[in-house]
XYZ file of C-alpha atoms in Angstrom:
334
model
C 71.539 97.227 93.673
C 74.460 99.611 93.242
C 74.604 102.393 95.813
C 75.718 105.850 94.705
C 77.631 106.561 97.916
C 80.057 104.397 99.861
C 81.159 105.717 103.242
C 84.711 105.315 104.487
C 84.326 106.174 108.151
C 82.593 109.567 107.910
C 83.904 110.281 104.417
C 81.400 109.719 101.590
C 82.749 108.472 98.247
C 80.261 109.549 95.589
C 80.267 107.735 93.211
C 82.283 104.649 94.271
C 84.394 104.691 91.112
C 88.005 105.308 92.149
C 91.251 106.079 90.329
C 94.012 103.596 91.129
C 97.516 104.689 92.116
C 99.787 104.245 89.106
C 103.497 104.998 89.430
C 104.543 107.722 87.029
C 100.966 108.285 85.844
C 98.572 109.409 88.589
C 100.486 112.593 89.298
C 98.718 115.785 90.318
C 97.916 117.006 86.759
C 96.305 113.678 85.821
C 94.423 113.314 89.111
C 93.012 116.810 88.743
C 91.875 116.056 85.214
C 90.125 112.835 86.239
C 88.539 114.605 89.217
C 87.209 117.337 86.966
C 85.176 114.784 85.026
C 84.094 113.008 88.200
C 85.509 110.338 90.526
C 84.673 109.305 94.059
C 88.348 109.195 95.024
C 91.708 109.560 93.309
C 94.834 108.000 94.807
C 98.320 109.457 94.616
C 101.303 107.606 93.286
C 102.788 105.279 95.882
C 105.144 107.131 98.228
C 107.924 105.301 100.051
C 107.412 106.146 103.720
C 111.038 106.283 104.867
C 112.151 108.273 101.824
C 109.370 110.756 102.414
C 110.167 111.298 106.082
C 113.853 111.668 105.294
C 112.966 114.168 102.574
C 114.750 112.536 99.663
C 114.641 114.872 96.639
C 111.340 114.871 94.805
C 109.522 112.432 97.099
C 107.863 114.815 99.521
C 107.023 117.374 96.843
C 105.234 114.790 94.729
C 103.003 113.759 97.623
C 102.442 117.137 99.262
C 100.922 118.684 96.178
C 97.966 116.333 96.525
C 97.239 117.406 100.095
C 94.061 119.205 101.012
C 92.155 118.097 97.900
C 88.873 116.663 99.079
C 88.737 113.456 97.058
C 92.437 112.555 97.196
C 94.045 109.688 99.079
C 97.804 109.562 99.689
C 99.230 106.058 99.357
C 102.151 104.994 101.533
C 104.401 101.974 101.200
C 107.054 100.540 103.484
C 108.119 97.635 105.641
C 108.939 99.293 108.975
C 106.239 100.401 111.388
C 108.215 103.417 112.602
C 108.598 104.961 109.160
C 105.027 104.134 108.137
C 103.661 105.837 111.249
C 105.914 108.883 110.851
C 104.961 109.285 107.195
C 101.285 108.940 108.074
C 101.570 111.684 110.700
C 103.353 113.880 108.187
C 100.762 113.536 105.436
C 97.890 114.015 107.885
C 99.539 117.189 109.246
C 99.785 118.505 105.704
C 96.084 118.004 105.040
C 95.648 114.480 103.667
C 92.007 113.369 103.977
C 92.638 109.630 103.491
C 95.756 107.462 103.838
C 96.056 104.238 101.860
C 98.531 101.467 102.659
C 100.059 99.646 99.706
C 100.267 95.885 100.104
C 99.634 95.113 96.458
C 102.489 96.442 94.326
C 104.105 93.463 92.547
C 107.253 95.228 91.285
C 110.454 93.315 92.068
C 112.215 96.402 93.430
C 109.345 96.818 95.930
C 108.932 93.181 96.949
C 112.561 92.006 97.017
C 114.236 91.464 100.370
C 117.169 93.726 99.546
C 117.384 97.493 99.842
C 114.063 99.177 100.464
C 112.097 96.135 99.319
C 110.075 93.512 101.175
C 107.059 95.792 101.000
C 104.055 96.006 98.675
C 102.570 92.587 97.975
C 105.513 90.857 99.714
C 103.773 91.726 102.975
C 101.109 89.144 102.157
C 103.737 86.487 102.927
C 103.819 87.576 106.587
C 100.419 88.717 107.806
C 101.629 89.312 111.363
C 104.183 91.819 110.066
C 101.609 93.319 107.709
C 99.257 93.860 110.648
C 101.994 95.551 112.660
C 102.279 98.172 109.894
C 98.519 98.627 109.692
C 98.260 99.050 113.460
C 101.094 101.580 113.455
C 99.474 103.739 110.765
C 95.957 103.545 112.196
C 97.287 104.396 115.642
C 99.247 107.382 114.347
C 96.436 109.331 112.667
C 92.797 110.281 112.995
C 91.920 110.310 109.267
C 90.527 107.150 107.651
C 93.118 104.542 106.688
C 92.444 102.153 103.817
C 94.288 99.157 102.369
C 95.058 98.078 98.806
C 96.251 94.542 98.221
C 95.986 91.465 95.984
C 94.457 88.007 96.313
C 97.705 86.710 97.787
C 101.345 86.099 96.973
C 100.568 83.114 94.739
C 97.811 80.575 94.178
C 98.985 78.540 97.178
C 98.679 81.490 99.544
C 95.523 83.352 98.579
C 95.025 84.977 101.965
C 93.377 88.297 101.076
C 90.240 87.447 103.056
C 92.240 86.721 106.206
C 94.285 89.894 105.767
C 91.156 91.968 105.202
C 89.432 90.500 108.251
C 92.394 91.222 110.496
C 92.864 94.657 108.918
C 89.244 95.588 109.641
C 89.725 94.570 113.266
C 92.830 96.796 113.373
C 90.868 99.833 112.144
C 91.124 99.769 108.330
C 88.034 101.476 106.886
C 88.038 100.156 103.288
C 89.945 97.529 101.332
C 90.645 97.416 97.596
C 91.498 94.053 96.063
C 93.267 93.585 92.749
C 91.962 90.288 91.422
C 95.380 88.723 90.813
C 98.137 87.254 92.953
C 101.535 88.900 93.086
C 103.068 86.118 91.021
C 100.614 86.838 88.215
C 101.787 90.458 88.026
C 99.391 91.749 85.315
C 99.182 88.563 83.251
C 96.026 86.643 82.471
C 92.629 87.885 83.587
C 91.698 89.419 86.934
C 89.658 86.975 89.013
C 86.776 89.131 90.208
C 84.892 86.122 91.617
C 87.716 85.502 94.079
C 87.162 88.983 95.542
C 83.775 87.814 96.862
C 85.537 85.821 99.565
C 86.973 89.092 100.847
C 83.602 90.819 100.633
C 82.024 88.012 102.654
C 84.736 88.241 105.302
C 84.335 91.917 106.274
C 81.706 94.578 106.911
C 83.771 97.519 105.612
C 83.510 98.567 101.936
C 85.349 96.397 99.419
C 86.471 97.797 96.064
C 87.220 95.583 93.045
C 90.292 96.351 90.943
C 91.988 94.814 87.915
C 91.071 94.850 84.198
C 88.252 97.362 84.685
C 88.558 99.106 81.327
C 84.935 100.034 80.587
C 81.403 100.004 81.983
C 80.733 96.396 80.978
C 83.833 95.204 82.822
C 82.932 97.316 85.859
C 79.390 95.928 85.937
C 80.627 92.343 85.663
C 83.318 92.898 88.294
C 80.769 94.180 90.785
C 78.310 91.389 90.031
C 80.924 88.648 90.388
C 82.681 90.097 93.435
C 79.783 91.662 95.299
C 82.061 94.680 95.749
C 80.760 98.094 96.737
C 82.613 99.895 93.954
C 85.402 99.661 91.423
C 88.886 101.083 91.022
C 90.108 101.939 87.524
C 93.791 101.950 86.622
C 95.361 101.614 83.203
C 92.001 101.907 81.450
C 91.955 105.622 82.249
C 95.148 106.297 80.297
C 94.257 108.539 77.392
C 90.642 108.872 78.533
C 90.409 110.687 81.868
C 86.625 110.814 81.449
C 86.352 106.999 81.743
C 85.577 106.954 85.467
C 82.748 109.443 85.029
C 81.356 107.346 82.183
C 81.420 104.191 84.295
C 79.735 106.053 87.153
C 76.983 107.240 84.801
C 76.326 103.732 83.523
C 76.445 101.973 86.898
C 75.193 104.598 89.324
C 73.107 106.990 87.223
C 75.292 110.047 87.651
C 75.362 112.618 84.813
C 77.205 111.281 81.793
C 80.384 113.145 80.884
C 80.721 114.961 77.595
C 83.500 113.072 75.853
C 85.642 115.624 74.032
C 86.312 115.167 70.339
C 88.036 117.202 67.676
C 88.878 120.707 68.795
C 87.477 120.070 72.291
C 89.862 117.130 72.673
C 92.721 119.264 71.380
C 91.905 121.842 74.069
C 91.837 119.162 76.786
C 95.148 117.627 75.707
C 96.749 121.065 75.448
C 95.557 121.932 78.949
C 96.901 118.657 80.342
C 100.221 119.235 78.573
C 100.556 122.745 79.989
C 99.677 121.481 83.466
C 102.510 118.947 83.241
C 104.946 121.658 82.159
C 103.864 123.800 85.095
C 104.111 120.916 87.567
C 107.452 119.418 86.482
C 109.153 122.275 84.676
C 109.711 122.636 80.959
C 112.246 119.889 80.229
C 110.998 117.118 82.521
C 107.347 118.000 81.888
C 107.792 117.691 78.141
C 109.446 114.304 78.532
C 106.809 112.928 80.922
C 104.018 114.240 78.683
C 105.073 112.049 75.768
C 103.505 108.888 77.155
C 100.231 110.714 77.829
C 100.221 112.146 74.307
C 100.753 108.618 73.001
C 97.780 107.297 74.963
C 95.548 110.112 73.733
C 96.617 109.326 70.169
C 95.936 105.624 70.734
C 92.356 106.448 71.708
C 91.661 109.191 69.195
C 93.649 107.947 66.235
C 96.285 110.026 64.487
C 94.738 111.255 61.257
C 97.259 114.051 60.908
C 100.196 111.629 61.188
C 101.924 113.711 63.836
C 102.650 111.032 66.452
C 106.400 110.879 65.915
C 106.792 114.660 65.867
C 104.714 115.104 69.012
C 106.634 112.436 70.902
C 110.108 113.634 69.921
C 109.694 117.428 69.847
C 111.637 119.203 72.597
C 110.172 122.690 72.048
C 106.976 122.931 74.090
C 105.717 125.843 72.012
C 105.934 123.663 68.906
C 104.084 120.826 70.663
C 101.296 123.229 71.605
C 101.143 124.418 68.006
C 100.826 120.852 66.716
C 98.205 119.592 69.180
C 95.183 121.331 67.563
C 96.307 119.982 64.195
C 96.654 116.442 65.583
C 93.508 116.177 67.680
C 91.247 118.590 65.836
C 91.734 116.782 62.531
C 88.983 114.227 63.154
C 86.416 116.968 63.566
C 87.570 118.831 60.473
C 87.604 115.687 58.345
C 84.050 114.866 59.416
C 82.799 118.366 58.596
């Protein structure tokens, strides 16, 4: 039986359908849009702990604007206990309700031993060091701390269950498992069955992640893993209502009204304007192009405006074209 609410310490997640942290995607405008449709929790883009504490340009601002929002978790990454603890104190002081520790990112720049690397999923190669970071963060704050990781570094070291067990003992309140090893990156299929070993190892909530692109995938992932909920990542691109739809199908929450035609044009226009407001005119317009592409992928492009929308530099012209692009389906059907 699927339960509508999962509790992380004293924080209820209703429904347990969560938005994954996606670098360059789950910014404040997108998180707010997903939350408006309905999600138990949305997670910020990964924030490098040392860079945040040292106030490198753009890092702190990106994280701080998610503070104080009830269903938002701020995700931290790093490899040194001091910086992880300091960053955790900083985000808690600014109103963060949940702090998530990233031990799952497979990107080479995050996992390499040079520079600011040796973090993310590389930490699964040294569980003692990983636990020292977890203990430092948990000891630094009073808000719930959660963990996101993978099955292991590779097939020879699938140690997620051991990490989760030790993390629970150290005070972690929920763990999310992406059903791949680091060496798989995003290739092949997520192994949801392997997540069950983690679920059997701990008493805290376990969330299944990886390849959850619709309600059928979410239902199968939960059945195979025994997880308490699911986390949706790339599947939400171009359809911010997806999480609410999955929640309706799995947990009986009200189904979202999926916008089409002029209603979709209004939603896309609102998202576009929110990005301009958040990033400024020039950067916002550039960042918006990938989102416009994903919306067009989902809705089709009957007006043939994709190239113009994704190359136009005048935001006023983009806003003029959006109703023509996304409202065309509705007009053609009339």
